[in-house]
Short mmCIF file of N, CA, C and O in Angstrom, two decimals:
data_model
loop_
_atom_site.label_atom_id
_atom_site.label_comp_id
_atom_site.label_asym_id
_atom_site.label_seq_id
_atom_site.Cartn_x
_atom_site.Cartn_y
_atom_site.Cartn_z
N MET C 26 117.03 86.35 170.44
CA MET C 26 115.62 86.16 170.29
C MET C 26 115.36 84.66 170.25
O MET C 26 116.06 83.92 169.58
N SER C 27 114.36 84.23 170.95
CA SER C 27 114.04 82.81 170.98
C SER C 27 112.85 82.54 170.09
O SER C 27 111.88 83.28 170.08
N MET C 28 112.95 81.51 169.30
CA MET C 28 111.85 81.10 168.43
C MET C 28 111.42 79.74 168.95
O MET C 28 111.93 78.72 168.51
N GLY C 29 110.53 79.72 169.92
CA GLY C 29 110.19 78.47 170.56
C GLY C 29 111.28 78.12 171.55
O GLY C 29 112.04 78.96 171.98
N TYR C 30 111.36 76.85 171.91
CA TYR C 30 112.35 76.42 172.86
C TYR C 30 113.56 75.85 172.15
O TYR C 30 113.45 75.09 171.21
N GLN C 31 114.72 76.27 172.60
CA GLN C 31 116.00 75.73 172.16
C GLN C 31 116.36 76.06 170.72
O GLN C 31 117.21 75.42 170.15
N VAL C 32 115.71 77.06 170.15
CA VAL C 32 116.10 77.54 168.83
C VAL C 32 116.34 79.03 168.98
O VAL C 32 115.44 79.78 169.33
N GLY C 33 117.56 79.46 168.74
CA GLY C 33 117.87 80.87 168.89
C GLY C 33 118.24 81.50 167.56
O GLY C 33 118.99 80.90 166.78
N VAL C 34 117.69 82.66 167.27
CA VAL C 34 118.03 83.42 166.08
C VAL C 34 118.20 84.88 166.49
O VAL C 34 117.64 85.33 167.49
N THR C 35 118.97 85.61 165.71
CA THR C 35 119.11 87.04 165.97
C THR C 35 117.89 87.76 165.41
O THR C 35 117.14 87.22 164.58
N ALA C 36 117.71 88.99 165.84
CA ALA C 36 116.60 89.80 165.32
C ALA C 36 116.75 89.98 163.81
O ALA C 36 115.76 89.94 163.07
N LEU C 37 117.98 90.16 163.33
CA LEU C 37 118.20 90.32 161.89
C LEU C 37 117.84 89.05 161.13
O LEU C 37 117.23 89.10 160.06
N GLN C 38 118.18 87.89 161.67
CA GLN C 38 117.82 86.63 161.02
C GLN C 38 116.30 86.46 160.96
O GLN C 38 115.76 86.02 159.94
N MET C 39 115.62 86.80 162.03
CA MET C 39 114.16 86.70 162.05
C MET C 39 113.55 87.66 161.04
O MET C 39 112.65 87.30 160.27
N ALA C 40 114.04 88.90 161.00
CA ALA C 40 113.52 89.89 160.06
C ALA C 40 113.78 89.44 158.62
O ALA C 40 112.91 89.60 157.75
N ALA C 41 114.94 88.88 158.35
CA ALA C 41 115.27 88.43 157.00
C ALA C 41 114.37 87.28 156.57
O ALA C 41 113.91 87.22 155.42
N ALA C 42 114.09 86.37 157.49
CA ALA C 42 113.21 85.24 157.17
C ALA C 42 111.79 85.70 156.86
O ALA C 42 111.19 85.29 155.87
N VAL C 43 111.27 86.58 157.69
CA VAL C 43 109.91 87.08 157.48
C VAL C 43 109.87 87.97 156.23
O VAL C 43 108.88 87.99 155.50
N SER C 44 110.96 88.66 155.96
CA SER C 44 111.06 89.47 154.75
C SER C 44 110.90 88.61 153.51
O SER C 44 110.26 89.01 152.53
N ALA C 45 111.44 87.40 153.53
CA ALA C 45 111.29 86.49 152.38
C ALA C 45 109.81 86.15 152.17
O ALA C 45 109.34 86.08 151.03
N VAL C 46 109.08 85.96 153.24
CA VAL C 46 107.64 85.70 153.12
C VAL C 46 106.96 86.93 152.52
O VAL C 46 106.16 86.83 151.59
N ALA C 47 107.29 88.11 153.04
CA ALA C 47 106.68 89.36 152.59
C ALA C 47 107.00 89.66 151.13
O ALA C 47 106.22 90.32 150.44
N ASN C 48 108.12 89.16 150.65
CA ASN C 48 108.56 89.44 149.29
C ASN C 48 108.32 88.28 148.33
O ASN C 48 109.08 88.05 147.40
N GLY C 49 107.25 87.54 148.58
CA GLY C 49 106.86 86.49 147.67
C GLY C 49 107.81 85.30 147.62
O GLY C 49 107.85 84.58 146.64
N GLY C 50 108.59 85.12 148.67
CA GLY C 50 109.52 84.00 148.75
C GLY C 50 110.95 84.36 148.41
O GLY C 50 111.85 83.55 148.60
N ALA C 51 111.17 85.57 147.91
CA ALA C 51 112.53 86.00 147.53
C ALA C 51 113.30 86.45 148.77
O ALA C 51 112.83 87.31 149.52
N PHE C 52 114.48 85.86 148.97
CA PHE C 52 115.35 86.29 150.08
C PHE C 52 116.19 87.45 149.57
O PHE C 52 117.01 87.31 148.66
N ILE C 53 115.94 88.62 150.14
CA ILE C 53 116.66 89.84 149.76
C ILE C 53 117.71 90.11 150.82
O ILE C 53 117.42 90.08 152.02
N GLU C 54 118.93 90.36 150.37
CA GLU C 54 120.03 90.63 151.30
C GLU C 54 119.64 91.78 152.24
O GLU C 54 119.24 92.85 151.77
N PRO C 55 119.72 91.55 153.55
CA PRO C 55 119.35 92.61 154.50
C PRO C 55 120.23 93.85 154.30
O PRO C 55 121.41 93.75 153.98
N ARG C 56 119.63 95.01 154.49
CA ARG C 56 120.38 96.26 154.41
C ARG C 56 119.82 97.22 155.45
O ARG C 56 118.68 97.09 155.87
N VAL C 57 120.63 98.15 155.81
CA VAL C 57 120.25 99.09 156.88
C VAL C 57 119.55 100.32 156.32
O VAL C 57 118.65 100.86 156.94
N VAL C 58 119.94 100.77 155.16
CA VAL C 58 119.35 101.98 154.57
C VAL C 58 118.82 101.70 153.17
O VAL C 58 119.32 100.82 152.47
N ARG C 59 117.82 102.43 152.78
CA ARG C 59 117.26 102.31 151.43
C ARG C 59 117.94 103.29 150.48
O ARG C 59 118.06 103.03 149.29
N ALA C 60 118.39 104.44 151.02
CA ALA C 60 119.02 105.45 150.17
C ALA C 60 119.94 106.32 151.01
O ALA C 60 119.79 106.39 152.23
N VAL C 61 120.88 106.97 150.34
CA VAL C 61 121.76 107.94 150.99
C VAL C 61 121.70 109.23 150.18
O VAL C 61 121.36 109.21 148.99
N ILE C 62 122.03 110.33 150.82
CA ILE C 62 122.05 111.61 150.12
C ILE C 62 123.49 112.09 150.07
O ILE C 62 124.13 112.25 151.12
N ARG C 63 123.97 112.28 148.85
CA ARG C 63 125.33 112.78 148.62
C ARG C 63 125.25 114.02 147.75
O ARG C 63 124.63 113.99 146.69
N ASP C 64 125.89 115.08 148.19
CA ASP C 64 125.89 116.33 147.42
C ASP C 64 124.48 116.76 147.03
O ASP C 64 124.24 117.21 145.91
N GLY C 65 123.54 116.57 147.95
CA GLY C 65 122.17 116.99 147.71
C GLY C 65 121.38 116.07 146.81
O GLY C 65 120.23 116.37 146.48
N ARG C 66 121.97 114.96 146.40
CA ARG C 66 121.27 114.01 145.53
C ARG C 66 121.02 112.71 146.26
O ARG C 66 121.89 112.20 146.96
N ARG C 67 119.84 112.20 146.04
CA ARG C 67 119.47 110.93 146.66
C ARG C 67 119.97 109.78 145.79
O ARG C 67 119.71 109.72 144.60
N ALA C 68 120.70 108.85 146.43
CA ALA C 68 121.21 107.67 145.72
C ALA C 68 120.61 106.43 146.38
O ALA C 68 120.84 106.17 147.56
N GLU C 69 119.83 105.68 145.62
CA GLU C 69 119.21 104.45 146.12
C GLU C 69 120.28 103.39 146.36
O GLU C 69 121.22 103.26 145.58
N VAL C 70 120.12 102.64 147.44
CA VAL C 70 120.93 101.46 147.70
C VAL C 70 120.11 100.30 147.16
O VAL C 70 119.05 99.99 147.70
N SER C 71 120.57 99.71 146.08
CA SER C 71 119.75 98.71 145.41
C SER C 71 119.57 97.45 146.25
O SER C 71 120.46 97.05 146.99
N ALA C 72 118.40 96.86 146.09
CA ALA C 72 118.10 95.60 146.76
C ALA C 72 118.74 94.47 145.95
O ALA C 72 118.74 94.50 144.73
N HIS C 73 119.28 93.50 146.66
CA HIS C 73 119.92 92.37 146.01
C HIS C 73 119.19 91.09 146.38
O HIS C 73 119.20 90.68 147.54
N VAL C 74 118.52 90.48 145.39
CA VAL C 74 117.84 89.21 145.63
C VAL C 74 118.90 88.12 145.63
O VAL C 74 119.59 87.91 144.64
N VAL C 75 119.02 87.42 146.76
CA VAL C 75 120.03 86.38 146.91
C VAL C 75 119.55 85.08 146.28
O VAL C 75 120.29 84.42 145.54
N ARG C 76 118.30 84.72 146.56
CA ARG C 76 117.75 83.47 146.02
C ARG C 76 116.25 83.43 146.32
O ARG C 76 115.75 84.21 147.12
N GLN C 77 115.59 82.47 145.70
CA GLN C 77 114.18 82.20 146.00
C GLN C 77 114.19 81.22 147.16
O GLN C 77 114.52 80.05 147.00
N ALA C 78 113.88 81.69 148.36
CA ALA C 78 113.97 80.87 149.57
C ALA C 78 112.81 79.89 149.68
O ALA C 78 112.98 78.74 150.11
N ILE C 79 111.61 80.35 149.32
CA ILE C 79 110.41 79.51 149.32
C ILE C 79 109.60 79.88 148.09
O ILE C 79 109.80 80.94 147.50
N SER C 80 108.69 79.02 147.69
CA SER C 80 107.88 79.31 146.51
C SER C 80 106.92 80.47 146.80
O SER C 80 106.56 80.74 147.95
N ALA C 81 106.50 81.13 145.73
CA ALA C 81 105.53 82.22 145.87
C ALA C 81 104.23 81.69 146.48
O ALA C 81 103.59 82.39 147.28
N ASP C 82 103.85 80.47 146.12
CA ASP C 82 102.63 79.88 146.69
C ASP C 82 102.76 79.68 148.20
O ASP C 82 101.85 80.00 148.96
N THR C 83 103.90 79.17 148.64
CA THR C 83 104.13 78.98 150.07
C THR C 83 104.14 80.32 150.79
O THR C 83 103.55 80.46 151.87
N ALA C 84 104.78 81.32 150.20
CA ALA C 84 104.80 82.66 150.81
C ALA C 84 103.39 83.21 150.94
O ALA C 84 103.04 83.81 151.97
N SER C 85 102.56 83.01 149.93
CA SER C 85 101.18 83.49 149.97
C SER C 85 100.38 82.79 151.07
O SER C 85 99.62 83.42 151.81
N ARG C 86 100.57 81.49 151.19
CA ARG C 86 99.86 80.73 152.23
C ARG C 86 100.31 81.16 153.63
O ARG C 86 99.49 81.31 154.53
N LEU C 87 101.61 81.35 153.80
CA LEU C 87 102.12 81.82 155.10
C LEU C 87 101.59 83.21 155.42
O LEU C 87 101.23 83.51 156.57
N THR C 88 101.53 84.07 154.41
CA THR C 88 101.00 85.42 154.62
C THR C 88 99.56 85.36 155.09
O THR C 88 99.18 86.07 156.04
N THR C 89 98.75 84.51 154.46
CA THR C 89 97.36 84.36 154.88
C THR C 89 97.27 83.92 156.34
O THR C 89 96.48 84.45 157.12
N MET C 90 98.10 82.95 156.72
CA MET C 90 98.11 82.49 158.12
C MET C 90 98.52 83.61 159.06
O MET C 90 97.90 83.79 160.13
N MET C 91 99.55 84.37 158.67
CA MET C 91 100.03 85.46 159.52
C MET C 91 99.00 86.59 159.61
O MET C 91 98.90 87.25 160.65
N GLU C 92 98.24 86.81 158.56
CA GLU C 92 97.15 87.81 158.62
C GLU C 92 96.11 87.38 159.64
O GLU C 92 95.58 88.22 160.39
N GLN C 93 95.81 86.11 159.69
CA GLN C 93 94.81 85.60 160.65
C GLN C 93 95.31 85.73 162.09
O GLN C 93 94.50 85.94 163.00
N VAL C 94 96.61 85.62 162.30
CA VAL C 94 97.17 85.82 163.65
C VAL C 94 96.85 87.24 164.13
O VAL C 94 96.53 87.45 165.30
N VAL C 95 96.89 88.20 163.21
CA VAL C 95 96.59 89.60 163.57
C VAL C 95 95.09 89.84 163.61
O VAL C 95 94.59 90.55 164.48
N GLU C 96 94.35 89.26 162.69
CA GLU C 96 92.91 89.49 162.62
C GLU C 96 92.13 88.88 163.79
O GLU C 96 91.23 89.49 164.32
N ARG C 97 92.49 87.66 164.15
CA ARG C 97 91.69 86.99 165.19
C ARG C 97 92.51 86.10 166.11
O ARG C 97 91.97 85.22 166.76
N GLY C 98 93.80 86.33 166.16
CA GLY C 98 94.66 85.49 166.99
C GLY C 98 95.39 86.26 168.06
O GLY C 98 94.89 87.27 168.58
N THR C 99 96.58 85.83 168.36
CA THR C 99 97.35 86.37 169.48
C THR C 99 97.94 87.75 169.22
O THR C 99 98.48 88.37 170.14
N ALA C 100 97.84 88.25 167.99
CA ALA C 100 98.43 89.57 167.68
C ALA C 100 97.37 90.60 167.31
O ALA C 100 97.65 91.52 166.55
N GLU C 101 96.18 90.46 167.85
CA GLU C 101 95.11 91.41 167.52
C GLU C 101 95.50 92.86 167.82
O GLU C 101 95.05 93.78 167.14
N SER C 102 96.36 93.08 168.79
CA SER C 102 96.77 94.45 169.13
C SER C 102 97.68 95.05 168.06
O SER C 102 97.97 96.25 168.10
N ALA C 103 98.12 94.27 167.08
CA ALA C 103 98.96 94.78 166.00
C ALA C 103 98.15 95.32 164.83
O ALA C 103 98.71 95.78 163.85
N ARG C 104 96.83 95.27 164.92
CA ARG C 104 95.99 95.79 163.85
C ARG C 104 96.25 97.27 163.64
O ARG C 104 96.46 98.02 164.58
N ILE C 105 96.21 97.68 162.37
CA ILE C 105 96.35 99.09 162.02
C ILE C 105 95.17 99.42 161.11
O ILE C 105 95.06 98.84 160.02
N PRO C 106 94.28 100.30 161.54
CA PRO C 106 93.10 100.62 160.72
C PRO C 106 93.51 101.04 159.29
O PRO C 106 94.43 101.83 159.09
N GLY C 107 92.84 100.44 158.32
CA GLY C 107 93.12 100.77 156.92
C GLY C 107 94.22 99.96 156.27
O GLY C 107 94.50 100.14 155.09
N TYR C 108 94.86 99.08 157.03
CA TYR C 108 95.96 98.27 156.49
C TYR C 108 95.74 96.80 156.80
O TYR C 108 95.21 96.44 157.85
N GLN C 109 96.18 95.95 155.89
CA GLN C 109 96.21 94.51 156.15
C GLN C 109 97.58 94.21 156.74
O GLN C 109 98.60 94.50 156.12
N VAL C 110 97.60 93.66 157.95
CA VAL C 110 98.84 93.37 158.67
C VAL C 110 99.01 91.86 158.80
O VAL C 110 98.06 91.15 159.08
N ALA C 111 100.23 91.40 158.61
CA ALA C 111 100.56 89.99 158.82
C ALA C 111 101.60 89.92 159.94
O ALA C 111 102.51 90.75 159.99
N GLY C 112 101.46 88.97 160.85
CA GLY C 112 102.42 88.89 161.95
C GLY C 112 102.41 87.55 162.63
O GLY C 112 101.56 86.70 162.38
N LYS C 113 103.38 87.37 163.49
CA LYS C 113 103.51 86.14 164.27
C LYS C 113 104.03 86.50 165.65
O LYS C 113 104.98 87.26 165.78
N THR C 114 103.38 85.95 166.65
CA THR C 114 103.83 86.14 168.02
C THR C 114 104.63 84.92 168.45
O THR C 114 104.53 83.84 167.86
N GLY C 115 105.41 85.11 169.48
CA GLY C 115 106.15 83.99 170.06
C GLY C 115 106.23 84.18 171.56
O GLY C 115 106.36 85.30 172.05
N THR C 116 106.13 83.10 172.30
CA THR C 116 106.24 83.14 173.76
C THR C 116 107.04 81.93 174.20
O THR C 116 106.79 80.82 173.75
N ALA C 117 108.00 82.16 175.07
CA ALA C 117 108.79 81.06 175.61
C ALA C 117 109.04 81.33 177.10
O ALA C 117 109.35 82.46 177.49
N ALA C 118 108.87 80.31 177.90
CA ALA C 118 109.14 80.45 179.34
C ALA C 118 110.62 80.71 179.54
O ALA C 118 111.47 80.14 178.86
N LYS C 119 110.94 81.60 180.47
CA LYS C 119 112.33 81.89 180.79
C LYS C 119 112.92 80.74 181.59
O LYS C 119 112.23 80.08 182.37
N LEU C 120 114.21 80.54 181.40
CA LEU C 120 114.94 79.54 182.18
C LEU C 120 115.40 80.22 183.46
O LEU C 120 116.17 81.19 183.44
N VAL C 121 114.90 79.77 184.60
CA VAL C 121 115.24 80.35 185.90
C VAL C 121 115.76 79.22 186.80
O VAL C 121 115.05 78.24 187.04
N ASN C 122 116.98 79.37 187.26
CA ASN C 122 117.62 78.36 188.11
C ASN C 122 117.56 76.96 187.50
O ASN C 122 117.27 75.97 188.17
N GLY C 123 117.80 76.90 186.18
CA GLY C 123 117.85 75.62 185.51
C GLY C 123 116.51 75.00 185.16
O GLY C 123 116.45 73.88 184.67
N GLN C 124 115.41 75.72 185.43
CA GLN C 124 114.08 75.19 185.12
C GLN C 124 113.26 76.25 184.40
O GLN C 124 113.44 77.44 184.62
N TYR C 125 112.34 75.78 183.54
CA TYR C 125 111.47 76.73 182.87
C TYR C 125 110.46 77.30 183.86
O TYR C 125 109.79 76.57 184.57
N SER C 126 110.39 78.63 183.88
CA SER C 126 109.49 79.33 184.79
C SER C 126 108.04 79.15 184.36
O SER C 126 107.74 79.07 183.17
N LYS C 127 107.16 79.13 185.32
CA LYS C 127 105.73 79.10 185.04
C LYS C 127 105.12 80.50 185.07
O LYS C 127 103.94 80.69 184.78
N THR C 128 105.95 81.50 185.44
CA THR C 128 105.44 82.87 185.56
C THR C 128 106.22 83.90 184.76
O THR C 128 105.74 85.02 184.58
N GLU C 129 107.44 83.58 184.30
CA GLU C 129 108.26 84.54 183.57
C GLU C 129 108.45 84.06 182.14
O GLU C 129 108.80 82.91 181.90
N TYR C 130 108.23 84.99 181.18
CA TYR C 130 108.26 84.63 179.77
C TYR C 130 109.02 85.65 178.94
O TYR C 130 109.12 86.82 179.30
N ASN C 131 109.53 85.22 177.81
CA ASN C 131 110.04 86.10 176.76
C ASN C 131 108.98 86.10 175.67
O ASN C 131 108.51 85.03 175.26
N ALA C 132 108.60 87.28 175.22
CA ALA C 132 107.59 87.38 174.17
C ALA C 132 108.20 88.12 172.98
O ALA C 132 109.07 88.98 173.15
N SER C 133 107.74 87.76 171.79
CA SER C 133 108.23 88.43 170.59
C SER C 133 107.09 88.60 169.59
O SER C 133 106.06 87.93 169.66
N PHE C 134 107.29 89.52 168.66
CA PHE C 134 106.37 89.73 167.56
C PHE C 134 107.18 90.14 166.35
O PHE C 134 108.13 90.93 166.45
N VAL C 135 106.82 89.60 165.21
CA VAL C 135 107.42 90.03 163.95
C VAL C 135 106.29 90.13 162.94
O VAL C 135 105.35 89.33 162.98
N GLY C 136 106.33 91.13 162.08
CA GLY C 136 105.25 91.28 161.13
C GLY C 136 105.63 92.21 160.00
O GLY C 136 106.73 92.76 159.97
N PHE C 137 104.67 92.38 159.06
CA PHE C 137 104.89 93.30 157.95
C PHE C 137 103.56 93.88 157.49
O PHE C 137 102.50 93.29 157.68
N VAL C 138 103.66 95.09 156.94
CA VAL C 138 102.50 95.83 156.50
C VAL C 138 102.88 96.70 155.29
O VAL C 138 104.00 97.24 155.29
N PRO C 139 102.12 96.85 154.26
CA PRO C 139 100.91 96.09 154.02
C PRO C 139 101.26 94.65 153.65
O PRO C 139 102.30 94.39 153.04
N SER C 140 100.41 93.73 154.02
CA SER C 140 100.72 92.32 153.78
C SER C 140 100.33 91.87 152.38
O SER C 140 100.74 90.80 151.94
N ARG C 141 99.58 92.66 151.67
CA ARG C 141 99.19 92.33 150.29
C ARG C 141 99.46 93.54 149.40
O ARG C 141 99.40 94.67 149.85
N GLY C 142 99.75 93.27 148.17
CA GLY C 142 99.93 94.37 147.22
C GLY C 142 101.34 94.47 146.73
O GLY C 142 101.87 93.53 146.15
N ARG C 143 101.98 95.56 147.02
CA ARG C 143 103.30 95.88 146.49
C ARG C 143 104.35 94.85 146.87
O ARG C 143 104.53 94.51 148.04
N LEU C 144 105.10 94.36 145.90
CA LEU C 144 106.18 93.39 146.13
C LEU C 144 107.42 94.13 146.64
O LEU C 144 107.62 95.30 146.35
N SER C 145 108.24 93.45 147.36
CA SER C 145 109.52 93.97 147.85
C SER C 145 109.34 95.16 148.78
O SER C 145 110.08 96.12 148.71
N ARG C 146 108.37 95.09 149.67
CA ARG C 146 108.12 96.17 150.59
C ARG C 146 108.85 95.97 151.91
O ARG C 146 108.79 96.82 152.77
N CYS C 147 109.49 94.86 152.09
CA CYS C 147 110.07 94.54 153.38
C CYS C 147 111.58 94.36 153.25
O CYS C 147 112.10 93.28 153.41
N TRP C 148 112.29 95.42 152.88
CA TRP C 148 113.74 95.34 152.73
C TRP C 148 114.39 95.94 153.94
O TRP C 148 114.89 96.94 154.04
#
């Protein structure tokens, strides 16, 4: 996944970074499942907070900006009636024959919902 030009991150890295914003600045160790069922019983896989990656104030400000991207910016198609959605789009020209194309692009979107309210919703 490209984040602008010449910066590459995996989808998991991007999701983990945005998850920290969604979780008030807390970086929670990525996990694949929230719970497993053993012998008919549900066992939660606990979330592990690794560290405070950014301040809660910074996370709140970023969330507000990301909400505006969905409300009136490049991610208007990500709106979900009845929910506040926060997101960020990305577009980068593809490298074709050693040059950036003027017609071919890689596009991305990352977001979270609901963007306000419950903490730790993006694990």
